[in-house]
Amino acid sequence: MNGILIAMTLALLIPIYEAWQDEDIWQTMLAFASIATKTSIMILVVSVLRDDWMIGLVGVLILSVGNASLMLLAHVLRRMNEL
Amino acid sequence: MSEDFYIVVIAVLLPLTAGMLVAQRNPYHALVIRGIVGAVAALVYALFGAADVALTEALVGTMLSITLYAIAVRSSMSLRLGLLAAAPCDPDEPTPEEPPLAQPLLKALRRALSRHYLRLEIVPYASPEALQFALEKKEIHATCIAVTEALTPATAQSAASAPYHLSVRLPRLLEIVQNGVPPTLASVSLYRSRQMTTANLSDSPDARHNIWENQP
């Protein structure tokens, strides 16, 4: 359990570094998409390992909500660039 | 303790991303990083067993707040520049084109504003009187007129060397514009509010309306 989650945390550090150093807003959005998906997958892994269905349900909801917020933000930013 | 070592590693991510958020200067980048902080926070809350808190953080803290803040930042961080519309606008063309103002001037202005993460918003007006009234009423932040079309002779005299004259209402914006626009393109001055003469307005009662708003 320890090894799997620490490996996933290390994988999570890659998009965090990308969001930190990049200047382009769309690259930052890509890093956000990656982080939102990775964190919710980590929640699902924890829920399976702990056999906790409540956390699993919340993980599924967060997985879908993260993508929805990404799409909303992307639309607002795209319209800003058009103006 | 060694079994729960992963919890410590994941919890360290939260101050790390929060530090990134505080260090960010661009407001749009900061919004996206706020989304990242929300995702990491939801992960930490779920790890500690607070599933309801994690769900609330994802729904309200991330989705709702960054969407609302994106709209707020987008509509507030802009400089509204009033221009004279060159010709009576064509009703067949619903999207207002930029008036044939000097393109290098607008480009220099956009570059100067984007250094401070501001947008340039062009607002066309029908007459110089309408332009000045809008500046007086704080509808726009700055006006840009060709020197030949200047309303007062004093303005025309002070701007004899440059083809355009920018008059800015706010001192901070004046600073930004002065640093970015070369003096050969346009002269810049601070607009001081004065009482409008009613004689100017009585000539054209509709002059103060923005001409694009009058279109069907």
PDB file of N, CA, C and O in Angstrom, chain B residues 69-129:
ATOM      1  N   TYR B  69     -14.638  33.242 -10.081  1.00  0.00           N
ATOM      2  CA  TYR B  69     -13.498  34.146 -10.073  1.00  0.00           C
ATOM      3  C   TYR B  69     -12.961  34.373 -11.474  1.00  0.00           C
ATOM      4  O   TYR B  69     -12.468  35.469 -11.779  1.00  0.00           O
ATOM      5  N   ALA B  70     -13.043  33.356 -12.338  1.00  0.00           N
ATOM      6  CA  ALA B  70     -12.579  33.561 -13.715  1.00  0.00           C
ATOM      7  C   ALA B  70     -13.413  34.641 -14.395  1.00  0.00           C
ATOM      8  O   ALA B  70     -12.880  35.524 -15.081  1.00  0.00           O
ATOM      9  N   ILE B  71     -14.732  34.607 -14.168  1.00  0.00           N
ATOM     10  CA  ILE B  71     -15.595  35.615 -14.781  1.00  0.00           C
ATOM     11  C   ILE B  71     -15.304  36.994 -14.179  1.00  0.00           C
ATOM     12  O   ILE B  71     -15.230  38.005 -14.885  1.00  0.00           O
ATOM     13  N   ALA B  72     -15.091  37.023 -12.851  1.00  0.00           N
ATOM     14  CA  ALA B  72     -14.828  38.316 -12.198  1.00  0.00           C
ATOM     15  C   ALA B  72     -13.515  38.920 -12.683  1.00  0.00           C
ATOM     16  O   ALA B  72     -13.448  40.114 -13.013  1.00  0.00           O
ATOM     17  N   VAL B  73     -12.469  38.102 -12.778  1.00  0.00           N
ATOM     18  CA  VAL B  73     -11.169  38.617 -13.217  1.00  0.00           C
ATOM     19  C   VAL B  73     -11.249  39.071 -14.671  1.00  0.00           C
ATOM     20  O   VAL B  73     -10.724  40.117 -15.054  1.00  0.00           O
ATOM     21  N   ARG B  74     -11.972  38.282 -15.473  1.00  0.00           N
ATOM     22  CA  ARG B  74     -12.056  38.603 -16.893  1.00  0.00           C
ATOM     23  C   ARG B  74     -12.768  39.926 -17.117  1.00  0.00           C
ATOM     24  O   ARG B  74     -12.397  40.720 -17.985  1.00  0.00           O
ATOM     25  N   SER B  75     -13.812  40.205 -16.327  1.00  0.00           N
ATOM     26  CA  SER B  75     -14.563  41.426 -16.586  1.00  0.00           C
ATOM     27  C   SER B  75     -13.965  42.630 -15.876  1.00  0.00           C
ATOM     28  O   SER B  75     -14.283  43.762 -16.240  1.00  0.00           O
ATOM     29  N   SER B  76     -13.100  42.431 -14.896  1.00  0.00           N
ATOM     30  CA  SER B  76     -12.573  43.599 -14.194  1.00  0.00           C
ATOM     31  C   SER B  76     -11.204  44.013 -14.705  1.00  0.00           C
ATOM     32  O   SER B  76     -10.877  45.195 -14.693  1.00  0.00           O
ATOM     33  N   MET B  77     -10.375  43.094 -15.149  1.00  0.00           N
ATOM     34  CA  MET B  77      -9.025  43.478 -15.528  1.00  0.00           C
ATOM     35  C   MET B  77      -8.959  43.848 -16.998  1.00  0.00           C
ATOM     36  O   MET B  77      -8.429  43.099 -17.827  1.00  0.00           O
ATOM     37  N   SER B  78      -9.550  45.002 -17.336  1.00  0.00           N
ATOM     38  CA  SER B  78      -9.491  45.455 -18.714  1.00  0.00           C
ATOM     39  C   SER B  78      -9.475  46.973 -18.740  1.00  0.00           C
ATOM     40  O   SER B  78      -9.971  47.628 -17.821  1.00  0.00           O
ATOM     41  N   LEU B  79      -8.856  47.513 -19.778  1.00  0.00           N
ATOM     42  CA  LEU B  79      -8.884  48.954 -19.978  1.00  0.00           C
ATOM     43  C   LEU B  79      -9.851  49.239 -21.108  1.00  0.00           C
ATOM     44  O   LEU B  79      -9.692  48.743 -22.220  1.00  0.00           O
ATOM     45  N   ARG B  80     -10.885  50.026 -20.822  1.00  0.00           N
ATOM     46  CA  ARG B  80     -11.864  50.377 -21.849  1.00  0.00           C
ATOM     47  C   ARG B  80     -11.404  51.654 -22.538  1.00  0.00           C
ATOM     48  O   ARG B  80     -11.290  52.695 -21.902  1.00  0.00           O
ATOM     49  N   LEU B  81     -11.121  51.535 -23.818  1.00  0.00           N
ATOM     50  CA  LEU B  81     -10.589  52.662 -24.590  1.00  0.00           C
ATOM     51  C   LEU B  81     -11.668  53.145 -25.546  1.00  0.00           C
ATOM     52  O   LEU B  81     -12.155  52.386 -26.389  1.00  0.00           O
ATOM     53  N   GLY B  82     -12.056  54.407 -25.403  1.00  0.00           N
ATOM     54  CA  GLY B  82     -13.065  54.975 -26.289  1.00  0.00           C
ATOM     55  C   GLY B  82     -12.426  55.515 -27.553  1.00  0.00           C
ATOM     56  O   GLY B  82     -11.414  56.201 -27.498  1.00  0.00           O
ATOM     57  N   LEU B  83     -13.057  55.202 -28.683  1.00  0.00           N
ATOM     58  CA  LEU B  83     -12.545  55.659 -29.980  1.00  0.00           C
ATOM     59  C   LEU B  83     -13.668  56.331 -30.747  1.00  0.00           C
ATOM     60  O   LEU B  83     -14.835  56.129 -30.459  1.00  0.00           O
ATOM     61  N   LEU B  84     -13.294  57.116 -31.742  1.00  0.00           N
ATOM     62  CA  LEU B  84     -14.291  57.659 -32.656  1.00  0.00           C
ATOM     63  C   LEU B  84     -14.526  56.653 -33.764  1.00  0.00           C
ATOM     64  O   LEU B  84     -13.574  56.183 -34.379  1.00  0.00           O
ATOM     65  N   ALA B  85     -15.790  56.336 -34.004  1.00  0.00           N
ATOM     66  CA  ALA B  85     -16.100  55.462 -35.130  1.00  0.00           C
ATOM     67  C   ALA B  85     -15.920  56.277 -36.407  1.00  0.00           C
ATOM     68  O   ALA B  85     -16.387  57.406 -36.510  1.00  0.00           O
ATOM     69  N   ALA B  86     -15.248  55.681 -37.388  1.00  0.00           N
ATOM     70  CA  ALA B  86     -14.883  56.443 -38.582  1.00  0.00           C
ATOM     71  C   ALA B  86     -16.102  56.775 -39.433  1.00  0.00           C
ATOM     72  O   ALA B  86     -16.326  57.904 -39.822  1.00  0.00           O
ATOM     73  N   ALA B  87     -16.918  55.781 -39.703  1.00  0.00           N
ATOM     74  CA  ALA B  87     -18.055  55.969 -40.597  1.00  0.00           C
ATOM     75  C   ALA B  87     -19.306  55.476 -39.886  1.00  0.00           C
ATOM     76  O   ALA B  87     -19.217  54.734 -38.923  1.00  0.00           O
ATOM     77  N   PRO B  88     -20.493  55.899 -40.340  1.00  0.00           N
ATOM     78  CA  PRO B  88     -21.714  55.314 -39.792  1.00  0.00           C
ATOM     79  C   PRO B  88     -21.721  53.812 -40.009  1.00  0.00           C
ATOM     80  O   PRO B  88     -21.426  53.346 -41.098  1.00  0.00           O
ATOM     81  N   CYS B  89     -22.031  53.095 -38.936  1.00  0.00           N
ATOM     82  CA  CYS B  89     -21.805  51.661 -38.994  1.00  0.00           C
ATOM     83  C   CYS B  89     -22.820  50.974 -39.893  1.00  0.00           C
ATOM     84  O   CYS B  89     -23.942  51.413 -40.062  1.00  0.00           O
ATOM     85  N   ASP B  90     -22.394  49.879 -40.435  1.00  0.00           N
ATOM     86  CA  ASP B  90     -23.174  49.109 -41.386  1.00  0.00           C
ATOM     87  C   ASP B  90     -24.115  48.182 -40.621  1.00  0.00           C
ATOM     88  O   ASP B  90     -23.660  47.370 -39.820  1.00  0.00           O
ATOM     89  N   PRO B  91     -25.424  48.293 -40.816  1.00  0.00           N
ATOM     90  CA  PRO B  91     -26.330  47.425 -40.055  1.00  0.00           C
ATOM     91  C   PRO B  91     -26.213  45.952 -40.439  1.00  0.00           C
ATOM     92  O   PRO B  91     -26.630  45.087 -39.673  1.00  0.00           O
ATOM     93  N   ASP B  92     -25.654  45.658 -41.623  1.00  0.00           N
ATOM     94  CA  ASP B  92     -25.515  44.252 -42.010  1.00  0.00           C
ATOM     95  C   ASP B  92     -24.387  43.555 -41.267  1.00  0.00           C
ATOM     96  O   ASP B  92     -24.271  42.344 -41.318  1.00  0.00           O
ATOM     97  N   GLU B  93     -23.557  44.369 -40.613  1.00  0.00           N
ATOM     98  CA  GLU B  93     -22.368  43.793 -39.986  1.00  0.00           C
ATOM     99  C   GLU B  93     -22.522  43.889 -38.474  1.00  0.00           C
ATOM    100  O   GLU B  93     -22.257  44.930 -37.877  1.00  0.00           O
ATOM    101  N   PRO B  94     -23.010  42.834 -37.816  1.00  0.00           N
ATOM    102  CA  PRO B  94     -23.309  42.943 -36.394  1.00  0.00           C
ATOM    103  C   PRO B  94     -22.073  43.046 -35.511  1.00  0.00           C
ATOM    104  O   PRO B  94     -22.102  43.705 -34.494  1.00  0.00           O
ATOM    105  N   THR B  95     -20.946  42.418 -35.887  1.00  0.00           N
ATOM    106  CA  THR B  95     -19.768  42.478 -35.029  1.00  0.00           C
ATOM    107  C   THR B  95     -18.981  43.745 -35.352  1.00  0.00           C
ATOM    108  O   THR B  95     -18.601  43.964 -36.488  1.00  0.00           O
ATOM    109  N   PRO B  96     -18.764  44.600 -34.353  1.00  0.00           N
ATOM    110  CA  PRO B  96     -18.065  45.852 -34.615  1.00  0.00           C
ATOM    111  C   PRO B  96     -16.591  45.613 -34.930  1.00  0.00           C
ATOM    112  O   PRO B  96     -15.872  45.005 -34.145  1.00  0.00           O
ATOM    113  N   GLU B  97     -16.182  46.083 -36.059  1.00  0.00           N
ATOM    114  CA  GLU B  97     -14.763  46.008 -36.410  1.00  0.00           C
ATOM    115  C   GLU B  97     -14.034  47.146 -35.715  1.00  0.00           C
ATOM    116  O   GLU B  97     -14.622  48.153 -35.334  1.00  0.00           O
ATOM    117  N   GLU B  98     -12.737  46.988 -35.544  1.00  0.00           N
ATOM    118  CA  GLU B  98     -11.967  48.076 -34.966  1.00  0.00           C
ATOM    119  C   GLU B  98     -11.900  49.222 -35.961  1.00  0.00           C
ATOM    120  O   GLU B  98     -11.663  49.015 -37.143  1.00  0.00           O
ATOM    121  N   PRO B  99     -12.117  50.436 -35.492  1.00  0.00           N
ATOM    122  CA  PRO B  99     -12.026  51.581 -36.395  1.00  0.00           C
ATOM    123  C   PRO B  99     -10.614  51.687 -36.959  1.00  0.00           C
ATOM    124  O   PRO B  99      -9.659  51.219 -36.333  1.00  0.00           O
ATOM    125  N   PRO B 100     -10.464  52.266 -38.123  1.00  0.00           N
ATOM    126  CA  PRO B 100      -9.152  52.293 -38.768  1.00  0.00           C
ATOM    127  C   PRO B 100      -8.185  53.236 -38.072  1.00  0.00           C
ATOM    128  O   PRO B 100      -7.670  54.180 -38.659  1.00  0.00           O
ATOM    129  N   LEU B 101      -7.981  52.983 -36.820  1.00  0.00           N
ATOM    130  CA  LEU B 101      -7.010  53.750 -36.060  1.00  0.00           C
ATOM    131  C   LEU B 101      -5.637  53.153 -36.373  1.00  0.00           C
ATOM    132  O   LEU B 101      -5.528  52.072 -36.910  1.00  0.00           O
ATOM    133  N   ALA B 102      -4.620  53.897 -36.020  1.00  0.00           N
ATOM    134  CA  ALA B 102      -3.264  53.413 -36.283  1.00  0.00           C
ATOM    135  C   ALA B 102      -3.054  52.070 -35.589  1.00  0.00           C
ATOM    136  O   ALA B 102      -3.143  51.980 -34.366  1.00  0.00           O
ATOM    137  N   GLN B 103      -2.838  51.025 -36.385  1.00  0.00           N
ATOM    138  CA  GLN B 103      -2.670  49.700 -35.799  1.00  0.00           C
ATOM    139  C   GLN B 103      -1.425  49.600 -34.913  1.00  0.00           C
ATOM    140  O   GLN B 103      -1.473  48.916 -33.899  1.00  0.00           O
ATOM    141  N   PRO B 104      -0.313  50.245 -35.266  1.00  0.00           N
ATOM    142  CA  PRO B 104       0.855  50.159 -34.374  1.00  0.00           C
ATOM    143  C   PRO B 104       0.581  50.698 -32.984  1.00  0.00           C
ATOM    144  O   PRO B 104       1.098  50.169 -32.002  1.00  0.00           O
ATOM    145  N   LEU B 105      -0.292  51.708 -32.907  1.00  0.00           N
ATOM    146  CA  LEU B 105      -0.613  52.280 -31.595  1.00  0.00           C
ATOM    147  C   LEU B 105      -1.347  51.267 -30.736  1.00  0.00           C
ATOM    148  O   LEU B 105      -1.014  51.050 -29.567  1.00  0.00           O
ATOM    149  N   LEU B 106      -2.370  50.619 -31.349  1.00  0.00           N
ATOM    150  CA  LEU B 106      -3.126  49.632 -30.589  1.00  0.00           C
ATOM    151  C   LEU B 106      -2.240  48.471 -30.188  1.00  0.00           C
ATOM    152  O   LEU B 106      -2.368  47.915 -29.096  1.00  0.00           O
ATOM    153  N   LYS B 107      -1.310  48.092 -31.100  1.00  0.00           N
ATOM    154  CA  LYS B 107      -0.427  46.971 -30.794  1.00  0.00           C
ATOM    155  C   LYS B 107       0.485  47.321 -29.621  1.00  0.00           C
ATOM    156  O   LYS B 107       0.678  46.510 -28.705  1.00  0.00           O
ATOM    157  N   ALA B 108       1.026  48.544 -29.642  1.00  0.00           N
ATOM    158  CA  ALA B 108       1.902  48.967 -28.540  1.00  0.00           C
ATOM    159  C   ALA B 108       1.129  49.036 -27.234  1.00  0.00           C
ATOM    160  O   ALA B 108       1.624  48.635 -26.176  1.00  0.00           O
ATOM    161  N   LEU B 109      -0.123  49.498 -27.329  1.00  0.00           N
ATOM    162  CA  LEU B 109      -0.960  49.614 -26.130  1.00  0.00           C
ATOM    163  C   LEU B 109      -1.264  48.232 -25.561  1.00  0.00           C
ATOM    164  O   LEU B 109      -1.189  48.009 -24.345  1.00  0.00           O
ATOM    165  N   ARG B 110      -1.596  47.292 -26.473  1.00  0.00           N
ATOM    166  CA  ARG B 110      -1.902  45.923 -26.017  1.00  0.00           C
ATOM    167  C   ARG B 110      -0.687  45.302 -25.342  1.00  0.00           C
ATOM    168  O   ARG B 110      -0.807  44.618 -24.330  1.00  0.00           O
ATOM    169  N   ARG B 111       0.502  45.552 -25.932  1.00  0.00           N
ATOM    170  CA  ARG B 111       1.708  44.951 -25.358  1.00  0.00           C
ATOM    171  C   ARG B 111       1.979  45.538 -23.972  1.00  0.00           C
ATOM    172  O   ARG B 111       2.323  44.823 -23.037  1.00  0.00           O
ATOM    173  N   ALA B 112       1.779  46.867 -23.845  1.00  0.00           N
ATOM    174  CA  ALA B 112       2.027  47.502 -22.547  1.00  0.00           C
ATOM    175  C   ALA B 112       1.056  46.986 -21.498  1.00  0.00           C
ATOM    176  O   ALA B 112       1.423  46.770 -20.343  1.00  0.00           O
ATOM    177  N   LEU B 113      -0.212  46.758 -21.898  1.00  0.00           N
ATOM    178  CA  LEU B 113      -1.213  46.311 -20.928  1.00  0.00           C
ATOM    179  C   LEU B 113      -1.022  44.850 -20.557  1.00  0.00           C
ATOM    180  O   LEU B 113      -1.249  44.462 -19.413  1.00  0.00           O
ATOM    181  N   SER B 114      -0.603  44.035 -21.541  1.00  0.00           N
ATOM    182  CA  SER B 114      -0.477  42.600 -21.241  1.00  0.00           C
ATOM    183  C   SER B 114       0.672  42.350 -20.284  1.00  0.00           C
ATOM    184  O   SER B 114       0.712  41.316 -19.630  1.00  0.00           O
ATOM    185  N   ARG B 115       1.615  43.301 -20.188  1.00  0.00           N
ATOM    186  CA  ARG B 115       2.670  43.148 -19.184  1.00  0.00           C
ATOM    187  C   ARG B 115       2.070  43.201 -17.769  1.00  0.00           C
ATOM    188  O   ARG B 115       2.620  42.656 -16.835  1.00  0.00           O
ATOM    189  N   HIS B 116       0.930  43.892 -17.634  1.00  0.00           N
ATOM    190  CA  HIS B 116       0.266  43.969 -16.324  1.00  0.00           C
ATOM    191  C   HIS B 116      -1.001  43.113 -16.306  1.00  0.00           C
ATOM    192  O   HIS B 116      -1.874  43.342 -15.486  1.00  0.00           O
ATOM    193  N   TYR B 117      -1.085  42.141 -17.232  1.00  0.00           N
ATOM    194  CA  TYR B 117      -2.202  41.181 -17.301  1.00  0.00           C
ATOM    195  C   TYR B 117      -3.540  41.879 -17.504  1.00  0.00           C
ATOM    196  O   TYR B 117      -4.570  41.429 -17.020  1.00  0.00           O
ATOM    197  N   LEU B 118      -3.549  43.007 -18.216  1.00  0.00           N
ATOM    198  CA  LEU B 118      -4.802  43.699 -18.525  1.00  0.00           C
ATOM    199  C   LEU B 118      -5.172  43.448 -19.974  1.00  0.00           C
ATOM    200  O   LEU B 118      -4.307  43.189 -20.817  1.00  0.00           O
ATOM    201  N   ARG B 119      -6.465  43.531 -20.261  1.00  0.00           N
ATOM    202  CA  ARG B 119      -6.930  43.434 -21.641  1.00  0.00           C
ATOM    203  C   ARG B 119      -7.259  44.833 -22.156  1.00  0.00           C
ATOM    204  O   ARG B 119      -7.513  45.750 -21.380  1.00  0.00           O
ATOM    205  N   LEU B 120      -7.288  44.980 -23.481  1.00  0.00           N
ATOM    206  CA  LEU B 120      -7.715  46.240 -24.076  1.00  0.00           C
ATOM    207  C   LEU B 120      -9.095  46.016 -24.682  1.00  0.00           C
ATOM    208  O   LEU B 120      -9.294  45.109 -25.489  1.00  0.00           O
ATOM    209  N   GLU B 121     -10.049  46.839 -24.263  1.00  0.00           N
ATOM    210  CA  GLU B 121     -11.414  46.708 -24.772  1.00  0.00           C
ATOM    211  C   GLU B 121     -11.733  47.981 -25.543  1.00  0.00           C
ATOM    212  O   GLU B 121     -11.678  49.075 -24.983  1.00  0.00           O
ATOM    213  N   ILE B 122     -12.082  47.856 -26.822  1.00  0.00           N
ATOM    214  CA  ILE B 122     -12.335  49.019 -27.673  1.00  0.00           C
ATOM    215  C   ILE B 122     -13.818  49.351 -27.638  1.00  0.00           C
ATOM    216  O   ILE B 122     -14.656  48.476 -27.866  1.00  0.00           O
ATOM    217  N   VAL B 123     -14.144  50.606 -27.347  1.00  0.00           N
ATOM    218  CA  VAL B 123     -15.542  51.040 -27.319  1.00  0.00           C
ATOM    219  C   VAL B 123     -15.686  52.196 -28.306  1.00  0.00           C
ATOM    220  O   VAL B 123     -15.191  53.287 -28.045  1.00  0.00           O
ATOM    221  N   PRO B 124     -16.343  52.007 -29.440  1.00  0.00           N
ATOM    222  CA  PRO B 124     -16.479  53.094 -30.415  1.00  0.00           C
ATOM    223  C   PRO B 124     -17.616  54.045 -30.056  1.00  0.00           C
ATOM    224  O   PRO B 124     -18.671  53.629 -29.570  1.00  0.00           O
ATOM    225  N   TYR B 125     -17.398  55.324 -30.322  1.00  0.00           N
ATOM    226  CA  TYR B 125     -18.416  56.349 -30.079  1.00  0.00           C
ATOM    227  C   TYR B 125     -18.595  57.176 -31.352  1.00  0.00           C
ATOM    228  O   TYR B 125     -17.710  57.221 -32.205  1.00  0.00           O
ATOM    229  N   ALA B 126     -19.736  57.862 -31.424  1.00  0.00           N
ATOM    230  CA  ALA B 126     -20.085  58.525 -32.678  1.00  0.00           C
ATOM    231  C   ALA B 126     -19.388  59.867 -32.846  1.00  0.00           C
ATOM    232  O   ALA B 126     -19.003  60.243 -33.947  1.00  0.00           O
ATOM    233  N   SER B 127     -19.228  60.610 -31.753  1.00  0.00           N
ATOM    234  CA  SER B 127     -18.721  61.972 -31.898  1.00  0.00           C
ATOM    235  C   SER B 127     -17.737  62.286 -30.776  1.00  0.00           C
ATOM    236  O   SER B 127     -17.742  61.614 -29.738  1.00  0.00           O
ATOM    237  N   PRO B 128     -16.894  63.303 -30.935  1.00  0.00           N
ATOM    238  CA  PRO B 128     -15.977  63.694 -29.857  1.00  0.00           C
ATOM    239  C   PRO B 128     -16.705  64.097 -28.586  1.00  0.00           C
ATOM    240  O   PRO B 128     -16.217  63.836 -27.481  1.00  0.00           O
ATOM    241  N   GLU B 129     -17.899  64.692 -28.722  1.00  0.00           N
ATOM    242  CA  GLU B 129     -18.661  65.074 -27.536  1.00  0.00           C
ATOM    243  C   GLU B 129     -19.082  63.841 -26.744  1.00  0.00           C
ATOM    244  O   GLU B 129     -18.985  63.801 -25.512  1.00  0.00           O
TER     245      GLU B 129
END
